[in-house]
Amino acid sequence: MVGSLVRSAVPFAALIVSIAACGGESSGASSGPAGEGKPASGTDPGTQPAPTPPPDPGKVSTTYPAFTPDLPLVMNNGGSVLANPVLVTVTWPGDTNADKFEAFADQIGASHYWSAVVSEYGVGPAKSSADTHVRMKDGLGASILAADVEKIITTNLSAMPAVWPAPTDDTIYTLYLPSTTKVFEQAGDADDDCAQGAGGYHASVMWNGKSIVYAVILQCPGFTVNDSTLSASHEWDEASVDPHVTDGTPGYVGLDDKHLAYDLMVQNQDETGDMCEFDADQELSGQADLPFTVQRQWSNKSAKAGHAPCVPAPSAAYFNVVPLQAPKDTVTYDFTALDPSYGAVKGVEYKLAVGAEVTLPIGIYSDGPTEAISVVASELVMDATGNAVPVGGGKDVKLTLDRASGKNGEKLYLTVKRTAKSSMDSHLILIDAKIGAVTRTFPIIVGDADALSKVMSDSGPAMMHARTTRTHASRHAR
């Protein structure tokens, strides 16, 4: 993630509450047959209408994938990337993992893994050597603020004689903070970054007129070396393709407008590493040329081709589901109350008034042979404690699938009936594809694009942490 939880500062529940459509244009959705219970005009009442043909179920295909799915793309905003990242590893006294962290940086740049996750974005091999290993002599206190991290960086870059290697246009200073030091975003915060589930973050700071790129890796209670290298791989990837996050033009970050539902599902964590940290198989280890645990990262190229979007791809065939009928109703969501940096965000949804229903064809695909793929649908809602939880079959919408499973090339039909207005004007629906313990998800938004309501409940602003100048962080579910 970028910065230190800039985008992760907004709890997912608050984001879902804020889905209030502020307007748009609509192709409309039927609210039921006109003149229900009466014969259509011009029809002989004694003539029985022809039976409605069953929906096309598709057919199992040996072309993999059977069709090209419409997956989100991480957008190029025009900012620079790092051509050949220089990894500077900074550790503190007493860190028994320092040797391993330095070895990790030395080996990752020439690995197959590194090329797989960054080359399509214009980033080349990373560099690290004994000259870029820094072991601090003085320890850190029991707690520091995020702003103190930047002071550590600028102070050591200004030291005479030089303590740290001088920055180049490609340098990433990587600070492995001691396990005994807690990092708080702001003074007075009740929870430190570890308590909020963070594993690290990346950001940039100005020094002597130059943008300095850095990553912070946390060693939280219970973390192993694998947890730290997982976080570091996440941050190095993101810092390479979106380096100047707080003082320059963004690089690869954010999703295309038509996939706002996906952005909400991943909690607005929309850099290349963020997009894959929700996957059950995000971790990769046991590589011959990189004996460390790393995280798979989002590939626009692989996503476009209908293959596993998180690379390097697992050995098993990738599978998922996508709607075959794209939403056409353009809406604008106003997230200003959550975070002024968000503002108005464009997106698309399936327009659906209360009491209306729509049936959507759902395509099943895989990039290789698989067993039957189970499909279920749920609505993401807030529980009594303010957490976003999926409700199978829906809460304020009724979700019905015409069949429970299928294979590559087959279709299911999801009928969504909006049964209540609820406290928001739109609903986030999760369509899950499952084989065994592996679940893939594609989200959609349904609602009333013409409805106007408060952007969020009065309690909404209190639900978010006041972080408007930082970006996101890698997280660990523990």
Tab-separated table of C-alpha atoms in Angstrom:
chain	number	residue	atom	x	y	z
A	1	MET	CA	0.000	0.000	0.000
A	2	VAL	CA	0.971	3.539	-0.382
A	3	GLY	CA	1.935	5.893	2.339
A	4	SER	CA	0.894	4.608	5.655
A	5	LEU	CA	-2.652	3.520	5.233
A	6	VAL	CA	-3.879	6.566	3.349
A	7	ARG	CA	-6.521	4.671	1.594
A	8	SER	CA	-6.668	1.893	4.135
A	9	ALA	CA	-7.609	4.562	6.633
A	10	VAL	CA	-11.205	4.280	5.512
A	11	PRO	CA	-12.927	1.230	7.005
A	12	PHE	CA	-14.709	-0.855	4.418
A	13	ALA	CA	-17.979	-0.583	6.317
A	14	ALA	CA	-17.833	3.196	6.063
A	15	LEU	CA	-17.198	2.970	2.344
A	16	ILE	CA	-20.188	0.715	1.863
A	17	VAL	CA	-22.391	3.034	3.906
A	18	SER	CA	-21.288	5.850	1.654
A	19	ILE	CA	-22.606	4.273	-1.539
A	20	ALA	CA	-25.213	6.965	-2.192
A	21	ALA	CA	-25.802	7.664	-5.861
A	22	CYS	CA	-25.720	11.367	-6.570
A	23	GLY	CA	-27.169	11.152	-10.068
A	24	GLY	CA	-26.616	9.638	-13.452
A	25	GLU	CA	-28.134	8.421	-16.656
A	26	SER	CA	-29.978	5.172	-16.987
A	27	SER	CA	-30.978	2.587	-19.495
A	28	GLY	CA	-33.492	1.437	-16.906
A	29	ALA	CA	-34.456	-1.950	-15.486
A	30	SER	CA	-37.866	-3.491	-15.698
A	31	SER	CA	-39.969	-3.393	-12.576
A	32	GLY	CA	-42.218	-6.170	-13.841
A	33	PRO	CA	-44.521	-6.852	-16.801
A	34	ALA	CA	-46.750	-3.925	-17.752
A	35	GLY	CA	-50.416	-4.542	-17.129
A	36	GLU	CA	-49.671	-7.648	-15.127
A	37	GLY	CA	-52.702	-9.943	-14.993
A	38	LYS	CA	-54.223	-8.517	-18.225
A	39	PRO	CA	-53.765	-9.702	-21.787
A	40	ALA	CA	-51.483	-7.597	-23.932
A	41	SER	CA	-53.153	-5.148	-26.262
A	42	GLY	CA	-54.251	-6.770	-29.515
A	43	THR	CA	-53.995	-10.313	-28.154
A	44	ASP	CA	-56.912	-12.708	-28.401
A	45	PRO	CA	-57.815	-13.516	-24.785
A	46	GLY	CA	-58.493	-17.094	-25.843
A	47	THR	CA	-55.019	-17.553	-27.267
A	48	GLN	CA	-52.389	-18.833	-24.897
A	49	PRO	CA	-49.043	-17.024	-25.166
A	50	ALA	CA	-46.071	-19.056	-26.311
A	51	PRO	CA	-44.023	-20.397	-23.419
A	52	THR	CA	-40.916	-18.418	-22.550
A	53	PRO	CA	-37.868	-20.316	-23.784
A	54	PRO	CA	-35.400	-21.313	-21.063
A	55	PRO	CA	-32.348	-19.087	-20.755
A	56	ASP	CA	-29.276	-20.060	-22.701
A	57	PRO	CA	-27.146	-22.165	-20.317
A	58	GLY	CA	-24.061	-21.906	-22.502
A	59	LYS	CA	-21.961	-25.014	-22.943
A	60	VAL	CA	-18.759	-26.433	-21.581
A	61	SER	CA	-15.854	-25.273	-23.729
A	62	THR	CA	-12.375	-26.679	-24.237
A	63	THR	CA	-11.186	-23.238	-25.281
A	64	TYR	CA	-9.581	-21.713	-22.195
A	65	PRO	CA	-10.832	-19.256	-21.229
A	66	ALA	CA	-14.108	-19.654	-23.132
A	67	PHE	CA	-14.398	-15.867	-23.441
A	68	THR	CA	-12.327	-12.851	-22.471
A	69	PRO	CA	-13.575	-11.589	-19.097
A	70	ASP	CA	-13.864	-7.886	-18.356
A	71	LEU	CA	-11.584	-7.494	-15.334
A	72	PRO	CA	-10.418	-4.201	-13.813
A	73	LEU	CA	-7.138	-2.609	-14.787
A	74	VAL	CA	-4.820	-0.634	-12.520
A	75	MET	CA	-4.618	2.747	-14.213
A	76	ASN	CA	-1.497	4.537	-15.413
A	77	ASN	CA	-1.870	8.131	-14.190
A	78	GLY	CA	1.218	9.376	-16.011
A	79	GLY	CA	3.671	9.392	-13.122
A	80	SER	CA	7.153	7.935	-13.389
A	81	VAL	CA	8.243	4.430	-12.431
A	82	LEU	CA	11.633	3.323	-11.138
A	83	ALA	CA	13.743	1.979	-14.018
A	84	ASN	CA	16.081	-0.103	-11.840
A	85	PRO	CA	15.201	0.169	-8.143
A	86	VAL	CA	18.073	0.431	-5.686
A	87	LEU	CA	17.042	-1.268	-2.454
A	88	VAL	CA	18.602	0.172	0.700
A	89	THR	CA	17.967	-2.055	3.734
A	90	VAL	CA	17.930	-0.283	7.117
A	91	THR	CA	17.789	-2.254	10.364
A	92	TRP	CA	18.243	-1.421	14.058
A	93	PRO	CA	20.370	-2.890	16.865
A	94	GLY	CA	19.251	-6.259	18.158
A	95	ASP	CA	17.390	-7.268	14.986
A	96	THR	CA	18.221	-10.967	14.627
A	97	ASN	CA	16.712	-10.983	11.141
A	98	ALA	CA	18.979	-8.294	9.700
A	99	ASP	CA	21.124	-10.769	7.729
A	100	LYS	CA	18.026	-12.318	6.160
A	101	PHE	CA	16.497	-8.978	5.232
A	102	GLU	CA	19.729	-7.932	3.524
A	103	ALA	CA	19.988	-11.243	1.675
A	104	PHE	CA	16.390	-10.881	0.534
A	105	ALA	CA	17.103	-7.477	-1.010
A	106	ASP	CA	20.285	-8.798	-2.645
A	107	GLN	CA	18.477	-11.706	-4.321
A	108	ILE	CA	15.044	-10.417	-5.331
A	109	GLY	CA	16.113	-8.082	-8.141
A	110	ALA	CA	17.432	-10.789	-10.460
A	111	SER	CA	14.704	-13.315	-9.668
A	112	HIS	CA	12.013	-14.661	-11.967
A	113	TYR	CA	9.482	-13.376	-9.443
A	114	TRP	CA	10.639	-9.767	-9.723
A	115	SER	CA	10.543	-9.790	-13.504
A	116	ALA	CA	7.065	-11.342	-13.465
A	117	VAL	CA	5.551	-8.646	-11.229
A	118	VAL	CA	7.156	-5.442	-12.539
A	119	SER	CA	8.460	-5.806	-16.093
A	120	GLU	CA	5.152	-5.052	-17.848
A	121	TYR	CA	5.071	-1.679	-16.056
A	122	GLY	CA	8.508	-0.624	-17.300
A	123	VAL	CA	10.545	-1.566	-14.224
A	124	GLY	CA	13.797	-3.486	-14.609
A	125	PRO	CA	15.946	-5.567	-12.234
A	126	ALA	CA	16.405	-4.200	-8.725
A	127	LYS	CA	19.852	-3.774	-7.201
A	128	SER	CA	21.192	-4.336	-3.700
A	129	SER	CA	24.629	-5.074	-2.256
A	130	ALA	CA	26.703	-4.628	0.875
A	131	ASP	CA	26.957	-0.936	-0.015
A	132	THR	CA	23.212	-0.555	0.453
A	133	HIS	CA	23.018	-2.325	3.829
A	134	VAL	CA	22.621	0.099	6.738
A	135	ARG	CA	22.697	-1.003	10.371
A	136	MET	CA	21.770	1.781	12.743
A	137	LYS	CA	23.788	2.202	15.927
A	138	ASP	CA	21.102	3.774	18.107
A	139	GLY	CA	17.811	2.111	18.943
A	140	LEU	CA	14.297	3.494	18.578
A	141	GLY	CA	11.878	4.212	21.383
A	142	ALA	CA	8.849	2.191	22.366
A	143	SER	CA	6.651	4.239	20.046
A	144	ILE	CA	7.007	6.743	17.229
A	145	LEU	CA	4.672	8.646	14.936
A	146	ALA	CA	4.534	8.168	11.189
A	147	ALA	CA	5.939	11.682	10.814
A	148	ASP	CA	8.960	10.625	12.870
A	149	VAL	CA	9.827	8.056	10.235
A	150	GLU	CA	10.292	10.791	7.675
A	151	LYS	CA	12.453	12.723	10.135
A	152	ILE	CA	14.643	9.640	10.547
A	153	ILE	CA	15.095	9.507	6.785
A	154	THR	CA	15.831	13.187	6.182
A	155	THR	CA	18.087	13.468	9.250
A	156	ASN	CA	20.261	10.548	8.181
A	157	LEU	CA	20.442	11.752	4.588
A	158	SER	CA	21.662	15.122	5.883
A	159	ALA	CA	24.240	13.669	8.275
A	160	MET	CA	27.868	14.559	7.758
A	161	PRO	CA	29.744	12.392	7.200
A	162	ALA	CA	27.115	10.472	5.264
A	163	VAL	CA	25.474	7.608	7.152
A	164	TRP	CA	23.152	6.339	4.437
A	165	PRO	CA	23.881	5.850	0.718
A	166	ALA	CA	23.064	8.961	-1.272
A	167	PRO	CA	19.687	8.802	-3.039
A	168	THR	CA	19.419	8.180	-6.756
A	169	ASP	CA	16.317	8.540	-8.895
A	170	ASP	CA	15.656	4.831	-8.278
A	171	THR	CA	16.421	4.438	-4.565
A	172	ILE	CA	13.928	2.896	-2.149
A	173	TYR	CA	14.995	3.254	1.494
A	174	THR	CA	13.486	0.283	3.311
A	175	LEU	CA	13.167	0.603	7.079
A	176	TYR	CA	12.591	-2.644	9.011
A	177	LEU	CA	11.356	-1.158	12.259
A	178	PRO	CA	12.150	-3.079	15.464
A	179	SER	CA	9.483	-5.374	16.875
A	180	THR	CA	9.700	-3.356	20.096
A	181	THR	CA	8.651	-0.099	18.411
A	182	LYS	CA	5.026	0.775	17.777
A	183	VAL	CA	4.090	3.176	14.984
A	184	PHE	CA	1.099	5.487	15.400
A	185	GLU	CA	-0.309	7.548	12.582
A	186	GLN	CA	-1.081	10.514	14.814
A	187	ALA	CA	-0.564	11.467	18.426
A	188	GLY	CA	-3.467	10.258	20.518
A	189	ASP	CA	-4.389	7.310	18.281
A	190	ALA	CA	-5.621	4.387	20.334
A	191	ASP	CA	-4.261	1.717	17.989
A	192	ASP	CA	-0.859	1.486	16.385
A	193	ASP	CA	-0.402	0.300	12.800
A	194	CYS	CA	0.124	-3.320	13.855
A	195	ALA	CA	-3.104	-3.310	15.855
A	196	GLN	CA	-4.883	-2.121	12.720
A	197	GLY	CA	-3.589	-5.088	10.744
A	198	ALA	CA	-0.879	-3.324	8.748
A	199	GLY	CA	2.291	-5.054	7.670
A	200	GLY	CA	4.014	-2.070	6.085
A	201	TYR	CA	3.599	0.921	3.800
A	202	HIS	CA	5.413	3.019	1.245
A	203	ALA	CA	5.479	6.767	0.665
A	204	SER	CA	7.753	9.595	-0.421
A	205	VAL	CA	9.150	12.699	1.248
A	206	MET	CA	10.891	15.791	-0.098
A	207	TRP	CA	14.543	16.350	0.848
A	208	ASN	CA	16.774	18.987	-0.714
A	209	GLY	CA	14.322	19.376	-3.569
A	210	LYS	CA	14.314	15.654	-4.331
A	211	SER	CA	11.503	13.139	-3.869
A	212	ILE	CA	12.783	10.364	-1.604
A	213	VAL	CA	10.963	7.051	-1.943
A	214	TYR	CA	10.789	4.819	1.110
A	215	ALA	CA	9.071	1.760	2.537
A	216	VAL	CA	8.396	0.893	6.164
A	217	ILE	CA	8.186	-2.774	7.135
A	218	LEU	CA	6.638	-3.567	10.495
A	219	GLN	CA	7.660	-6.506	12.655
A	220	CYS	CA	4.419	-6.941	14.570
A	221	PRO	CA	3.901	-9.341	17.472
A	222	GLY	CA	3.748	-12.877	16.120
A	223	PHE	CA	5.332	-11.965	12.785
A	224	THR	CA	8.012	-14.183	11.291
A	225	VAL	CA	10.646	-13.397	8.686
A	226	ASN	CA	8.165	-14.635	6.087
A	227	ASP	CA	5.616	-12.015	7.145
A	228	SER	CA	8.204	-9.270	6.797
A	229	THR	CA	9.479	-10.376	3.382
A	230	LEU	CA	5.873	-10.752	2.215
A	231	SER	CA	5.243	-7.134	3.185
A	232	ALA	CA	8.528	-5.953	1.683
A	233	SER	CA	7.793	-7.590	-1.680
A	234	HIS	CA	4.385	-5.876	-1.686
A	235	GLU	CA	5.840	-2.457	-0.903
A	236	TRP	CA	8.811	-2.711	-3.263
A	237	ASP	CA	6.524	-3.588	-6.146
A	238	GLU	CA	4.168	-0.683	-5.432
A	239	ALA	CA	6.979	1.770	-4.693
A	240	SER	CA	8.519	0.868	-8.060
A	241	VAL	CA	5.367	1.446	-10.142
A	242	ASP	CA	3.847	4.264	-8.046
A	243	PRO	CA	6.857	5.817	-6.308
A	244	HIS	CA	6.025	9.477	-5.709
A	245	VAL	CA	2.750	9.005	-3.895
A	246	THR	CA	2.796	12.037	-1.632
A	247	ASP	CA	4.790	14.589	-3.622
A	248	GLY	CA	4.361	13.891	-7.307
A	249	THR	CA	2.168	12.563	-10.074
A	250	PRO	CA	0.745	9.131	-9.258
A	251	GLY	CA	1.952	6.170	-11.292
A	252	TYR	CA	-0.031	2.937	-11.445
A	253	VAL	CA	-2.845	3.283	-8.928
A	254	GLY	CA	-6.642	3.308	-9.048
A	255	LEU	CA	-9.076	1.339	-11.192
A	256	ASP	CA	-10.994	2.254	-14.318
A	257	ASP	CA	-14.406	3.885	-13.733
A	258	LYS	CA	-16.467	0.908	-14.830
A	259	HIS	CA	-15.023	-1.229	-12.021
A	260	LEU	CA	-15.875	0.925	-9.026
A	261	ALA	CA	-17.583	-2.098	-7.470
A	262	TYR	CA	-14.236	-3.897	-7.511
A	263	ASP	CA	-12.572	-0.873	-5.920
A	264	LEU	CA	-15.076	-0.993	-3.080
A	265	MET	CA	-14.600	-4.720	-2.642
A	266	VAL	CA	-10.859	-4.295	-2.156
A	267	GLN	CA	-11.530	-1.433	0.260
A	268	ASN	CA	-10.081	1.215	-2.065
A	269	GLN	CA	-6.722	-0.536	-1.886
A	270	ASP	CA	-6.016	-0.230	-5.576
A	271	GLU	CA	-2.313	-0.457	-6.247
A	272	THR	CA	-0.762	-3.532	-7.846
A	273	GLY	CA	0.070	-5.202	-4.536
A	274	ASP	CA	-3.192	-4.244	-2.842
A	275	MET	CA	-5.269	-5.868	-5.551
A	276	CYS	CA	-3.936	-9.314	-4.671
A	277	GLU	CA	-3.624	-9.238	-0.890
A	278	PHE	CA	-7.208	-10.445	-0.468
A	279	ASP	CA	-6.494	-13.649	-2.403
A	280	ALA	CA	-6.211	-16.821	-0.362
A	281	ASP	CA	-3.155	-17.773	-2.441
A	282	GLN	CA	-1.433	-14.397	-2.321
A	283	GLU	CA	1.694	-15.943	-0.785
A	284	LEU	CA	4.415	-17.517	-2.901
A	285	SER	CA	7.397	-19.387	-1.497
A	286	GLY	CA	9.831	-22.151	-2.365
A	287	GLN	CA	11.211	-20.561	-5.541
A	288	ALA	CA	14.571	-21.886	-6.635
A	289	ASP	CA	16.102	-18.450	-7.184
A	290	LEU	CA	14.400	-16.685	-4.257
A	291	PRO	CA	14.110	-18.707	-1.024
A	292	PHE	CA	11.845	-16.178	0.680
A	293	THR	CA	8.094	-15.690	0.977
A	294	VAL	CA	6.746	-13.015	-1.358
A	295	GLN	CA	3.325	-11.768	-2.473
A	296	ARG	CA	1.759	-12.182	-5.862
A	297	GLN	CA	1.006	-8.855	-7.573
A	298	TRP	CA	-1.632	-7.629	-10.020
A	299	SER	CA	-0.867	-7.946	-13.726
A	300	ASN	CA	-2.950	-5.923	-16.189
A	301	LYS	CA	-1.574	-8.071	-18.989
A	302	SER	CA	-2.646	-11.349	-17.404
A	303	ALA	CA	-6.044	-9.945	-16.391
A	304	LYS	CA	-6.736	-8.819	-19.969
A	305	ALA	CA	-5.970	-12.308	-21.252
A	306	GLY	CA	-8.356	-14.016	-18.843
A	307	HIS	CA	-5.620	-15.648	-16.804
A	308	ALA	CA	-4.802	-15.323	-13.121
A	309	PRO	CA	-4.463	-11.555	-12.574
A	310	CYS	CA	-2.135	-12.083	-9.608
A	311	VAL	CA	1.276	-13.224	-10.799
A	312	PRO	CA	3.312	-15.362	-10.842
A	313	ALA	CA	0.224	-17.490	-11.460
A	314	PRO	CA	-0.449	-20.545	-9.303
A	315	SER	CA	0.004	-23.913	-10.998
A	316	ALA	CA	-3.710	-24.752	-10.816
A	317	ALA	CA	-6.079	-23.385	-13.451
A	318	TYR	CA	-7.490	-19.961	-12.663
A	319	PHE	CA	-11.282	-19.659	-12.578
A	320	ASN	CA	-13.870	-16.995	-11.842
A	321	VAL	CA	-17.220	-15.558	-12.898
A	322	VAL	CA	-18.162	-12.261	-14.549
A	323	PRO	CA	-21.459	-10.677	-15.628
A	324	LEU	CA	-21.919	-11.024	-19.373
A	325	GLN	CA	-24.178	-7.975	-19.466
A	326	ALA	CA	-22.190	-4.891	-18.496
A	327	PRO	CA	-23.843	-2.198	-16.349
A	328	LYS	CA	-24.754	0.933	-18.317
A	329	ASP	CA	-26.014	3.313	-15.662
A	330	THR	CA	-23.457	6.004	-14.911
A	331	VAL	CA	-23.424	7.349	-11.382
A	332	THR	CA	-21.242	9.585	-9.247
A	333	TYR	CA	-20.503	8.713	-5.645
A	334	ASP	CA	-19.374	11.442	-3.294
A	335	PHE	CA	-16.825	10.206	-0.751
A	336	THR	CA	-15.839	13.681	0.459
A	337	ALA	CA	-17.213	13.074	3.928
A	338	LEU	CA	-15.011	10.009	4.223
A	339	ASP	CA	-11.858	11.624	2.910
A	340	PRO	CA	-11.530	14.974	1.095
A	341	SER	CA	-8.930	13.427	-1.200
A	342	TYR	CA	-11.541	11.077	-2.665
A	343	GLY	CA	-14.140	13.649	-3.704
A	344	ALA	CA	-16.621	12.603	-6.378
A	345	VAL	CA	-15.944	9.222	-7.939
A	346	LYS	CA	-17.559	8.034	-11.164
A	347	GLY	CA	-18.803	4.504	-11.580
A	348	VAL	CA	-21.460	2.327	-13.153
A	349	GLU	CA	-24.218	0.241	-11.662
A	350	TYR	CA	-27.272	-1.767	-12.620
A	351	LYS	CA	-30.156	0.606	-12.030
A	352	LEU	CA	-32.845	-0.991	-9.903
A	353	ALA	CA	-35.696	0.710	-8.089
A	354	VAL	CA	-37.146	-0.705	-4.885
A	355	GLY	CA	-39.533	-3.507	-5.823
A	356	ALA	CA	-37.925	-4.072	-9.224
A	357	GLU	CA	-35.809	-6.993	-10.295
A	358	VAL	CA	-33.280	-7.714	-13.002
A	359	THR	CA	-31.816	-10.988	-14.247
A	360	LEU	CA	-28.165	-10.956	-15.250
A	361	PRO	CA	-26.291	-13.625	-17.226
A	362	ILE	CA	-23.163	-14.723	-15.373
A	363	GLY	CA	-20.371	-16.365	-17.333
A	364	ILE	CA	-18.123	-19.020	-15.824
A	365	TYR	CA	-14.574	-19.253	-17.110
A	366	SER	CA	-11.243	-20.889	-16.383
A	367	ASP	CA	-7.878	-20.927	-18.144
A	368	GLY	CA	-7.609	-24.705	-17.908
A	369	PRO	CA	-9.689	-27.792	-17.086
A	370	THR	CA	-11.339	-27.775	-13.652
A	371	GLU	CA	-13.968	-29.669	-11.736
A	372	ALA	CA	-17.413	-28.100	-11.375
A	373	ILE	CA	-17.237	-24.519	-10.097
A	374	SER	CA	-19.793	-23.646	-7.406
A	375	VAL	CA	-21.344	-20.174	-7.519
A	376	VAL	CA	-23.071	-18.272	-4.711
A	377	ALA	CA	-24.183	-14.655	-4.344
A	378	SER	CA	-24.359	-12.457	-1.260
A	379	GLU	CA	-24.994	-8.852	-0.313
A	380	LEU	CA	-22.408	-6.969	1.694
A	381	VAL	CA	-24.111	-5.214	4.606
A	382	MET	CA	-23.187	-3.665	7.925
A	383	ASP	CA	-23.777	-5.662	11.072
A	384	ALA	CA	-24.658	-4.248	14.489
A	385	THR	CA	-20.997	-3.574	15.277
A	386	GLY	CA	-20.403	-1.569	12.098
A	387	ASN	CA	-18.477	-4.281	10.266
A	388	ALA	CA	-19.225	-5.150	6.655
A	389	VAL	CA	-20.326	-8.778	6.355
A	390	PRO	CA	-21.722	-10.822	3.450
A	391	VAL	CA	-25.304	-12.061	3.751
A	392	GLY	CA	-26.013	-15.060	1.578
A	393	GLY	CA	-29.099	-14.529	-0.552
A	394	GLY	CA	-29.158	-10.864	0.351
A	395	LYS	CA	-30.686	-8.636	3.022
A	396	ASP	CA	-32.103	-5.562	1.279
A	397	VAL	CA	-32.031	-7.389	-2.028
A	398	LYS	CA	-33.147	-10.926	-2.824
A	399	LEU	CA	-30.549	-12.898	-4.754
A	400	THR	CA	-31.474	-16.026	-6.690
A	401	LEU	CA	-29.292	-18.147	-8.965
A	402	ASP	CA	-30.920	-20.519	-11.447
A	403	ARG	CA	-28.227	-23.136	-10.869
A	404	ALA	CA	-25.491	-23.770	-8.336
A	405	SER	CA	-22.468	-24.678	-10.459
A	406	GLY	CA	-20.960	-24.941	-13.905
A	407	LYS	CA	-17.749	-25.116	-15.905
A	408	ASN	CA	-15.792	-22.993	-18.360
A	409	GLY	CA	-18.168	-21.588	-20.979
A	410	GLU	CA	-21.401	-22.234	-19.121
A	411	LYS	CA	-23.790	-19.551	-17.881
A	412	LEU	CA	-25.838	-18.988	-14.774
A	413	TYR	CA	-28.545	-16.400	-14.297
A	414	LEU	CA	-28.607	-14.195	-11.216
A	415	THR	CA	-31.924	-12.545	-10.416
A	416	VAL	CA	-31.627	-9.511	-8.153
A	417	LYS	CA	-34.789	-8.109	-6.609
A	418	ARG	CA	-34.481	-4.957	-4.562
A	419	THR	CA	-36.746	-5.459	-1.566
A	420	ALA	CA	-35.930	-2.434	0.596
A	421	LYS	CA	-34.359	1.003	0.263
A	422	SER	CA	-32.227	0.595	3.390
A	423	SER	CA	-29.941	3.360	4.573
A	424	MET	CA	-28.178	3.585	1.229
A	425	ASP	CA	-29.244	3.863	-2.348
A	426	SER	CA	-27.033	1.127	-3.766
A	427	HIS	CA	-25.973	-2.364	-2.807
A	428	LEU	CA	-22.680	-4.181	-3.270
A	429	ILE	CA	-23.282	-7.736	-4.453
A	430	LEU	CA	-20.514	-10.345	-4.292
A	431	ILE	CA	-20.620	-13.250	-6.754
A	432	ASP	CA	-18.339	-16.023	-5.514
A	433	ALA	CA	-16.903	-18.866	-7.583
A	434	LYS	CA	-15.570	-21.762	-5.507
A	435	ILE	CA	-13.585	-24.947	-5.926
A	436	GLY	CA	-12.752	-26.556	-2.609
A	437	ALA	CA	-11.172	-23.988	-0.300
A	438	VAL	CA	-10.368	-21.535	-3.124
A	439	THR	CA	-12.836	-18.692	-3.681
A	440	ARG	CA	-12.737	-16.050	-6.417
A	441	THR	CA	-15.095	-13.079	-6.312
A	442	PHE	CA	-16.532	-10.602	-8.758
A	443	PRO	CA	-18.592	-7.678	-7.357
A	444	ILE	CA	-21.389	-5.620	-8.883
A	445	ILE	CA	-23.401	-2.594	-7.712
A	446	VAL	CA	-27.174	-2.429	-8.018
A	447	GLY	CA	-29.335	0.495	-6.952
A	448	ASP	CA	-31.302	3.553	-7.936
A	449	ALA	CA	-29.067	5.914	-9.869
A	450	ASP	CA	-31.692	8.672	-9.698
A	451	ALA	CA	-32.021	8.570	-5.927
A	452	LEU	CA	-30.533	11.322	-3.799
A	453	SER	CA	-29.650	10.809	-0.164
A	454	LYS	CA	-27.054	11.765	2.374
A	455	VAL	CA	-23.633	10.600	1.351
A	456	MET	CA	-23.272	8.746	4.594
A	457	SER	CA	-24.728	8.544	8.043
A	458	ASP	CA	-23.810	11.162	10.615
A	459	SER	CA	-21.597	8.627	12.347
A	460	GLY	CA	-19.615	8.056	9.176
A	461	PRO	CA	-16.864	10.669	9.646
A	462	ALA	CA	-16.225	9.392	13.151
A	463	MET	CA	-15.699	5.912	11.775
A	464	MET	CA	-12.682	6.883	9.733
A	465	HIS	CA	-9.213	7.716	10.991
A	466	ALA	CA	-8.090	11.220	10.060
A	467	ARG	CA	-5.481	10.280	7.479
A	468	THR	CA	-5.730	12.388	4.370
A	469	THR	CA	-2.110	12.846	3.367
A	470	ARG	CA	-0.813	9.290	3.332
A	471	THR	CA	-1.580	6.316	1.158
A	472	HIS	CA	-1.989	2.582	1.647
A	473	ALA	CA	-0.293	-0.256	3.423
A	474	SER	CA	0.126	-3.970	3.124
A	475	ARG	CA	-2.034	-5.806	5.624
A	476	HIS	CA	-1.973	-9.159	7.326
A	477	ALA	CA	-5.117	-10.932	8.439
A	478	ARG	CA	-4.255	-12.435	11.783
